Coordinates of C-alpha atoms and ligand atoms in Angstrom, one line a residue:
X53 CA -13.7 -16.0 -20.3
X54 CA -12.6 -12.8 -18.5
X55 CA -15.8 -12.9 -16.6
X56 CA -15.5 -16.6 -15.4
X57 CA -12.0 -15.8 -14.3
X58 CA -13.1 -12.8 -12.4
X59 CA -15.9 -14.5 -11.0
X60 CA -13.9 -17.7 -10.0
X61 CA -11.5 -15.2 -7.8
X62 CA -13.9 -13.5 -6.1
X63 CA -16.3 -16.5 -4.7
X64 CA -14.0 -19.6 -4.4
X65 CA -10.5 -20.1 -2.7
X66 CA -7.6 -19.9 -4.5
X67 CA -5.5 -22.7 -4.7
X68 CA -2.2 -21.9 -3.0
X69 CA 0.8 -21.5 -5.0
X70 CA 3.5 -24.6 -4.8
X71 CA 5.6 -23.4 -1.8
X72 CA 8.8 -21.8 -2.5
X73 CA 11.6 -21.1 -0.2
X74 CA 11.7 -17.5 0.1
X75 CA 15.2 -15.9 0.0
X76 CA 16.5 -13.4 2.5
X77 CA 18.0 -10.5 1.2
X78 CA 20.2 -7.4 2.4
X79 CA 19.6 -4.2 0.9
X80 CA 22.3 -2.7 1.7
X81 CA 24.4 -5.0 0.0
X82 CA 25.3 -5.1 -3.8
X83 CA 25.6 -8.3 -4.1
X84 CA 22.1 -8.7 -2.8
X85 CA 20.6 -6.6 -4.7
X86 CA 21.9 -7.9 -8.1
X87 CA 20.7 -11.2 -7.3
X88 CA 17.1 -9.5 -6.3
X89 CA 17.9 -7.7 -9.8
X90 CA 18.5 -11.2 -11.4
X91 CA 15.5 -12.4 -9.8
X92 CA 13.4 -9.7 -11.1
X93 CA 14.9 -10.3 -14.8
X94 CA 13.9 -13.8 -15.1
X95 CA 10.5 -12.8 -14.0
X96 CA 10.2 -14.0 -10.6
X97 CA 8.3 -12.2 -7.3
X98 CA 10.3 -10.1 -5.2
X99 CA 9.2 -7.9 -2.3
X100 CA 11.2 -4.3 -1.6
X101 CA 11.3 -1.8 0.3
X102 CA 10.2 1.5 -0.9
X103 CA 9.8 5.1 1.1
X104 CA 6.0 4.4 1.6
X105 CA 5.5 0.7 2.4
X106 CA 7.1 -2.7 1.2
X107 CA 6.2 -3.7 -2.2
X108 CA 5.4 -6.8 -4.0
X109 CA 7.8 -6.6 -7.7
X110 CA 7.4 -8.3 -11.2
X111 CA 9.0 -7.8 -13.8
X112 CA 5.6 -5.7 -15.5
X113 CA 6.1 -7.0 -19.2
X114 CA 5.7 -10.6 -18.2
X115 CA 2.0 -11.7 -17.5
X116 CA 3.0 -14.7 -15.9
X117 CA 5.1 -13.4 -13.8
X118 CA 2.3 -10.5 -13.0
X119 CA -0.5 -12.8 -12.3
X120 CA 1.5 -14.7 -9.5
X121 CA 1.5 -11.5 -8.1
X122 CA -1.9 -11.9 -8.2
X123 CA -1.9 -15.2 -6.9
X124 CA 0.5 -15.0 -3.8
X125 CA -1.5 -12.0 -2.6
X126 CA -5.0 -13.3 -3.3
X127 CA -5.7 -9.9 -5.2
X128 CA -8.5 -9.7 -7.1
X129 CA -7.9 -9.6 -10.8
X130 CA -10.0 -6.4 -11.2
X131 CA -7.6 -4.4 -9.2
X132 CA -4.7 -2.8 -11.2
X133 CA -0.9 -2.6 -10.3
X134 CA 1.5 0.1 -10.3
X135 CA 4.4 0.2 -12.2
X136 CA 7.8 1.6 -10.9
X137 CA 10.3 2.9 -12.8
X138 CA 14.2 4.3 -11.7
X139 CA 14.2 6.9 -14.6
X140 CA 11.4 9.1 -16.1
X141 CA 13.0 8.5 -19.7
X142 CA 11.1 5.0 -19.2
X143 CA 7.7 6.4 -19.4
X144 CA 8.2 6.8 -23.2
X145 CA 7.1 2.7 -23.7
X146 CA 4.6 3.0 -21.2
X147 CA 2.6 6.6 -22.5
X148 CA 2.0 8.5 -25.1
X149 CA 3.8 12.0 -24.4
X150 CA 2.7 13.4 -21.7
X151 CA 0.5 17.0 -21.1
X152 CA 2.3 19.9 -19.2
X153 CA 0.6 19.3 -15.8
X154 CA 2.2 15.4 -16.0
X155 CA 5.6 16.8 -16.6
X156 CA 4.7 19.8 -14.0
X157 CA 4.0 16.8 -10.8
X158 CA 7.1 14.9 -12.1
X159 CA 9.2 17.8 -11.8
X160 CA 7.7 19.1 -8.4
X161 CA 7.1 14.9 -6.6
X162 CA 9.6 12.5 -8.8
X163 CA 11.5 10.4 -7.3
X164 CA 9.0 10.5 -4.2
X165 CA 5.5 8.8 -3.0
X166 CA 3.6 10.1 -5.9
X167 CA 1.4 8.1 -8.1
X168 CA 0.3 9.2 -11.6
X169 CA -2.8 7.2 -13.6
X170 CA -1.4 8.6 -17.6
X171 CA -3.0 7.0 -20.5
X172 CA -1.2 3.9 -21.6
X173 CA 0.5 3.6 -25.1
X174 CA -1.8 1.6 -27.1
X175 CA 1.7 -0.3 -28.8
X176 CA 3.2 -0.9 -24.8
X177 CA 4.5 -4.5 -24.4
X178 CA 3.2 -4.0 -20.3
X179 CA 1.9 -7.1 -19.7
X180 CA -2.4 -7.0 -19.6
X181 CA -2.8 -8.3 -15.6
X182 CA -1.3 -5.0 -14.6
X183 CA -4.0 -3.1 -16.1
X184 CA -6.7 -4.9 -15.6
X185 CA -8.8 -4.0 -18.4
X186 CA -8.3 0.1 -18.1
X187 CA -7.3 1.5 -20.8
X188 CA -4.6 4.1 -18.2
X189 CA -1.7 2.9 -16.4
X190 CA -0.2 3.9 -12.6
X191 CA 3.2 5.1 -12.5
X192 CA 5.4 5.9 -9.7
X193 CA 8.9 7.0 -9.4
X194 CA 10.2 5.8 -5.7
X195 CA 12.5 7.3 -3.9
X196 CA 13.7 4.8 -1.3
X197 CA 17.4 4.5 -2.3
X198 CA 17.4 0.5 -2.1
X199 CA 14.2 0.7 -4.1
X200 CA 16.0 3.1 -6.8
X201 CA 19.0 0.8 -7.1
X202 CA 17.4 -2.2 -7.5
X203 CA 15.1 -1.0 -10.2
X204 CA 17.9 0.8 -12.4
X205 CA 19.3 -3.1 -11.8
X206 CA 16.7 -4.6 -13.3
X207 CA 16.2 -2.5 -16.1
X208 CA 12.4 -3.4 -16.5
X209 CA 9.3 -1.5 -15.7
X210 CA 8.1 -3.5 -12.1
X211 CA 4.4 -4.0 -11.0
X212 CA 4.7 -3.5 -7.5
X213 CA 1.7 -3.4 -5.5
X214 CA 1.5 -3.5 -1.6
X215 CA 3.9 -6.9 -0.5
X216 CA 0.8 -8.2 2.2
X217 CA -1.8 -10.5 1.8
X218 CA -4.9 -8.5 0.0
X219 CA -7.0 -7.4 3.1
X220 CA -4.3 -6.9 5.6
X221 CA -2.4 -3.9 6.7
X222 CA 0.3 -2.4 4.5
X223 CA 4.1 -3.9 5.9
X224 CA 6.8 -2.0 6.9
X225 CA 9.3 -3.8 7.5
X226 CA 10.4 -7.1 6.0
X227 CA 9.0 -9.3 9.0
X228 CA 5.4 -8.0 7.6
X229 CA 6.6 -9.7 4.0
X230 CA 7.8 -12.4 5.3
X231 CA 4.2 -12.8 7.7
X232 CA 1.9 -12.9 4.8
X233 CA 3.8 -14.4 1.3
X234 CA 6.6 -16.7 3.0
X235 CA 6.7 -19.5 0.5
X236 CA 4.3 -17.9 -2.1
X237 CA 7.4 -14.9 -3.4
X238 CA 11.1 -16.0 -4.0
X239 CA 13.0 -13.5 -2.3
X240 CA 11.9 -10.3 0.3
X241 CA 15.1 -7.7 0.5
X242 CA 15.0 -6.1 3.9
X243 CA 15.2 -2.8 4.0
X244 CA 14.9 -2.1 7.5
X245 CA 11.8 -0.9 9.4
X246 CA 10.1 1.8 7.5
X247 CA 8.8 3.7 11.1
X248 CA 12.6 4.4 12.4
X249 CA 13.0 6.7 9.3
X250 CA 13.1 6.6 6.1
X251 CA 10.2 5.5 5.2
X252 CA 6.7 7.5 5.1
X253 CA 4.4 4.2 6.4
X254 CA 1.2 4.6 4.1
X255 CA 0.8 4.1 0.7
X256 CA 1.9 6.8 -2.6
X257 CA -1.0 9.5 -3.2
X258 CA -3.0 8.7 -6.6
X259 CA -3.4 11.2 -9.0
X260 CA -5.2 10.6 -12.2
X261 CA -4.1 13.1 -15.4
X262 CA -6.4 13.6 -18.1
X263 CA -5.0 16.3 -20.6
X264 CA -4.8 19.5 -18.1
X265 CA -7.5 18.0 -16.1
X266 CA -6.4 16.2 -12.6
X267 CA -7.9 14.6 -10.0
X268 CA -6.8 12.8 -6.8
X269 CA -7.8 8.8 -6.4
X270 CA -6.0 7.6 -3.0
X271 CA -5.0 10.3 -0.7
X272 CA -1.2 9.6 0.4
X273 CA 1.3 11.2 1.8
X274 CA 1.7 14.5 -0.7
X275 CA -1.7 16.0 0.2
X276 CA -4.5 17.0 -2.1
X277 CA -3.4 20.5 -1.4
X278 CA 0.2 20.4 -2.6
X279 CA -0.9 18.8 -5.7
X280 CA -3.3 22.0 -6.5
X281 CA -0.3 24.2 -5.4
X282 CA 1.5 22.9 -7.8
X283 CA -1.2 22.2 -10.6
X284 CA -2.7 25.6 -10.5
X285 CA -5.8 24.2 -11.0
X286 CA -8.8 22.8 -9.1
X287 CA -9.7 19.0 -9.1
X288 CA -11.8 17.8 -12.8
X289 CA -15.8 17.5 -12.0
X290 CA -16.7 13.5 -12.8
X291 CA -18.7 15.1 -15.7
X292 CA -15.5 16.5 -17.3
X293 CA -14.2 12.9 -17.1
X294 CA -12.0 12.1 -14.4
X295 CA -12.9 8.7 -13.4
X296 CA -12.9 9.6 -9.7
X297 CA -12.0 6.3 -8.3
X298 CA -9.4 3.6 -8.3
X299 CA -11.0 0.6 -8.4
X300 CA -8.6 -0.8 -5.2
X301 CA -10.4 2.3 -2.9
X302 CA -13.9 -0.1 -3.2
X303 CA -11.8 -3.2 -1.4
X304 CA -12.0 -3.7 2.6
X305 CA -8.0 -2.8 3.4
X306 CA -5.9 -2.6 6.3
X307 CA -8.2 -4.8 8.3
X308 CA -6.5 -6.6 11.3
X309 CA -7.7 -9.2 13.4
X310 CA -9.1 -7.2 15.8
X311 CA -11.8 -4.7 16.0
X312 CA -10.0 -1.1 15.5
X313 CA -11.3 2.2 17.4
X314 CA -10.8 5.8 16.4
X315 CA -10.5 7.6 19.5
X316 CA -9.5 11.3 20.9
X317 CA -6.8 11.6 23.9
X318 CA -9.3 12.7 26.7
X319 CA -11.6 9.7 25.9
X320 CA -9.0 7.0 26.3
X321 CA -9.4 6.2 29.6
X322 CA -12.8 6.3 30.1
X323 CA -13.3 3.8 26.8
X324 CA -9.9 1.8 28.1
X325 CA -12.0 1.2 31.3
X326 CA -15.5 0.3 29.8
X327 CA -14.2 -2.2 27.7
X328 CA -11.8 -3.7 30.2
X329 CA -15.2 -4.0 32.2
X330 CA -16.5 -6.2 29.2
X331 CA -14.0 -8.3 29.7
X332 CA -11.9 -6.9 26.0
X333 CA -8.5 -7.4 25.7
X334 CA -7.7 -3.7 24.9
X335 CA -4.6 -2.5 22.9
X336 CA -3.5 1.5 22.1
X337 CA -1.5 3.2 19.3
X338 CA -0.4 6.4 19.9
X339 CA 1.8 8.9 20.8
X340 CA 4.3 8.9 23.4
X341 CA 3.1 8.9 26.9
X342 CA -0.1 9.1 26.1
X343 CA -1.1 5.5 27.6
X344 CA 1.3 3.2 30.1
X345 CA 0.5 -0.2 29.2
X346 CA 0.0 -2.5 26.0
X347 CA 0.6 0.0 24.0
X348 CA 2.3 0.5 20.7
X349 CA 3.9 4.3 20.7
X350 CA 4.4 6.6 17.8
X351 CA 6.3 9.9 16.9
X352 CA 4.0 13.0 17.1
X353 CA 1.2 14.3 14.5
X354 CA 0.0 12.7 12.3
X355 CA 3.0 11.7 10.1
X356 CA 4.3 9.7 13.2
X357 CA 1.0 8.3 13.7
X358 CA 1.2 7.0 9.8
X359 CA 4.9 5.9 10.2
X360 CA 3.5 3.7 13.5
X361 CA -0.2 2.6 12.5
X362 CA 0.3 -0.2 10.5
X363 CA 3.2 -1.6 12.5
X364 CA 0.5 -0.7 15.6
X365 CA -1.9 -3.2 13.9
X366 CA -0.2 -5.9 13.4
X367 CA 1.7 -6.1 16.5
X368 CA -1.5 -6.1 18.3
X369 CA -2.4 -8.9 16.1
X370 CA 0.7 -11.2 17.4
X371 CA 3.0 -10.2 14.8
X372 CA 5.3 -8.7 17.3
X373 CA 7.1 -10.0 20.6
X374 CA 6.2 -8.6 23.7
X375 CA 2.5 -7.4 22.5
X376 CA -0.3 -10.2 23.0
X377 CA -3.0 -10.4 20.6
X378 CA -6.1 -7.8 21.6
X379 CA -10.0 -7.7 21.2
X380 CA -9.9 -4.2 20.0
X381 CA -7.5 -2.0 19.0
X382 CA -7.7 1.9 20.1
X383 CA -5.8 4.7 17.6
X384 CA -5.6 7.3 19.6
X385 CA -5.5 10.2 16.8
X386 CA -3.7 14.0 16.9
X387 CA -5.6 16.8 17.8
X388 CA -3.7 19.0 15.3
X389 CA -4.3 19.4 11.5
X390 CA -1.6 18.3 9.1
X391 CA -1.0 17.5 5.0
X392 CA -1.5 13.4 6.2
X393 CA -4.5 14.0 8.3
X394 CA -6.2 13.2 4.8
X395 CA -4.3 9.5 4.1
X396 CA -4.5 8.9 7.9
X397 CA -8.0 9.5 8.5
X398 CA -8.9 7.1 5.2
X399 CA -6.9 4.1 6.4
X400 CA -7.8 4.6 9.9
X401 CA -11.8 4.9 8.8
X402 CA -11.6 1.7 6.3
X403 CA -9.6 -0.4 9.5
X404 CA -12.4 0.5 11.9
X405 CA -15.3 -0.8 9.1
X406 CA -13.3 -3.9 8.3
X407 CA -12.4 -5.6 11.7
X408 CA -12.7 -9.1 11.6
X409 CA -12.2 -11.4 8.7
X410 CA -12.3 -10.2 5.3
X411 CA -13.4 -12.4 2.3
X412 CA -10.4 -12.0 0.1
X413 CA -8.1 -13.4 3.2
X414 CA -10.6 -16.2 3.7
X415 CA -10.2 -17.0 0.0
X416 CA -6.3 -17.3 0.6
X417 CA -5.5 -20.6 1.7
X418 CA -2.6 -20.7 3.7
Ligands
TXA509 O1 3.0 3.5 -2.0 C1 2.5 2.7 -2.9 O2 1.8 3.2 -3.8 C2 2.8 1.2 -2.7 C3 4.3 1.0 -3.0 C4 4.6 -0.5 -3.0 O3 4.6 1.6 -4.2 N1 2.0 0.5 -3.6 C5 0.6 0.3 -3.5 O4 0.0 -0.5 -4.4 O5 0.0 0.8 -2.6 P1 -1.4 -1.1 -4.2 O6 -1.6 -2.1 -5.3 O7 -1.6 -1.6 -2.9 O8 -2.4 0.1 -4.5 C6 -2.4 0.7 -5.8 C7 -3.7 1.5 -6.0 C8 -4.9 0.6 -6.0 O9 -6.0 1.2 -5.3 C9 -5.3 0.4 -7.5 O10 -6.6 0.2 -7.7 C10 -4.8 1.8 -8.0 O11 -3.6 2.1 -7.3 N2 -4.5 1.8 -9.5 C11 -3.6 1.1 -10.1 N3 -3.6 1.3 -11.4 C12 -4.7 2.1 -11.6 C13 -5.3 2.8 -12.8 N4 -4.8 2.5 -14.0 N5 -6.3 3.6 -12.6 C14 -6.8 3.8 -11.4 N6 -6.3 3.3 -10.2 C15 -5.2 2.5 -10.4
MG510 MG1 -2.3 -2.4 -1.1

């Protein structure tokens, strides 16, 4: 039965949810967010903003309301969700108790953009769809203060992944939400746009725990190298048993329209040039000053280009006034080394490979 469902998702369209009218709300207001809260409660979808990117909430003891989740994003039932909590004292219906290098990264990352895969407690009421058949479960700890406040409001675990359609870049601001589940979610609170501060722009880093053992499955922003600073200890082999994957990494991601290009500061104008000669409508993302037309800027290194990439991609796919849709996109990447060269390069890498249409956002009838 599993199987059938599983296969049903990947090869045919998915019918499209009955359209809703998607709510509006303020983050910084109370009222707001108790009705996003109330929402949440009685197991309907809302998006939020958290310090990474916007995400896409359920209450995560509710398989109903989890599988919409599924439905209004097109995500493919074989990808688990994470599951947010305002307090750590929650983790004790979600996992058994946990080792002393779980407790070490709580202490050292919590509240912050750190993901950890724990066992699950056999007994947890979490609803099944948010596992998706593993036998762990992701939990994070945000730190966005609207984010915070609206969880503690809700006083449920909620399965929050990514609030775009599966396939398309990450969103940062509420506009982004509003592009790709308008009608398929009941309510997106704005939190303001995540690349004017406050927010980090790419996904939480993925760590899986196993006992003592450890093991990073998404770089994010806390870099592989902070974790073993603070671990003490070197990554588990695959033979010792860390899984070594999540099974989202194996999806195309962050794809927009248009092809995307990885390319070094004194190559710009010489590719700008060939590609205008073919006739490409050409678009850049990068830093300040470092191109004078149709360009999208960011702050400096590579933190500023992660804050500014994914609004970069989507503006350059129309989603944004004043920047026309473009053939190919150019990133124009930092020379310098930094802890999110390691998340930047990964997105940037899986954009470039999956320009063009992607199958799950084919399957996603609008
Ligand atoms: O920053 C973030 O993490 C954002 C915000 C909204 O919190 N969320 C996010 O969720 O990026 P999503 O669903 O787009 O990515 C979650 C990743 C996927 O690659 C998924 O496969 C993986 O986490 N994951 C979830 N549960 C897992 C598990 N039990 N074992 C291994 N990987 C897991
Ligand atoms: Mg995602």
């Amino acid at each position: 039965m599993l199987l059938r469902s599983l296969y049903h998702l990947r090869r045919f369209p998915m019918p499209s949810p009955t359209p809703l009218s998607t709510l509006l709300l303020d983050g910084s207001s109370e009222l707001d967010l108790s009705t996003a809260a109330s929402l949440l409660e009685s197991n309907r979808l809302v998006a939020f903003p958290t310090e990474t990117v916007y995400g896409l909430g359920a209450n995560a003891f509710c398989a109903s309301a989890v599988l919409r989740i599924f439905e209004a994003k097109c995500r493919p039932a074989d990808n688990p969700l994470i599951v947010h909590i305002s307090s750590p004292s929650q983790l004790s219906v979600l996992t058994p108790p946990l080792s002393k290098l779980a407790l070490s990264l709580i202490d050292a990352f919590w509240p912050g953009p750190l993901t950890l895969v724990l066992p699950v407690l056999p007994e947890s009421k979490i609803a099944a769809p948010v596992l998706a058949g593993l036998d762990t479960i992701a939990v994070r700890l945000p730190k966005h203060p609207v984010a915070l406040a609206l969880l503690a409001k809700a006083g449920v675990p909620v399965a929050a992944p990514s609030a775009n359609r599966s396939g398309r870049p990450s969103p940062t601001c509420a506009k982004h939400v509003v592009k790709d589940l308008d009608g398929r979610v009941e309510a997106v609170v704005d939190g303001g746009e995540l690349w004017r501060g406050g927010g980090w722009g790419v996904e939480s880093t993925v760590v899986e725990i196993r006992g003592e053992g450890w093991r990073l499955l998404r770089p994010g922003v806390i870099g592989r190298d902070e974790v073993r600073k603070v671990v003490g200890t070197d990554e588990m082999t695959k033979e010792a048993g860390g899984v070594g994957r999540s099974p989202g990494m194996k999806y195309r991601h962050y794809a927009p329209k248009a092809k995307v290009e990885i390319v070094r500061k004194v190559e710009l104008g010489d590719r700008v040039k060939q590609l205008e000669g073919m006739e490409q409508r050409v678009g850049v993302v990068g830093e300040k000053g470092v191109w004078e037309r149709n360009v999208v800027e960011v702050e400096w290194g590579w933190a500023g280009l992660a804050r500014g990439l994914y609004r970069g991609l989507r503006a350059f796919d129309g989603e944004e006034e004043g920047v026309g849709q473009v053939d190919v996109i150019l990133v124009v990447v930092p020379e310098e080394e930094d802890g999110m060269k390691e998340a930047v390069e990964e997105r940037l890498r899986k954009a470039a490979a999956g320009g063009g249409v992607d199958e799950q956002v084919v399957a996603c009838e609008t």
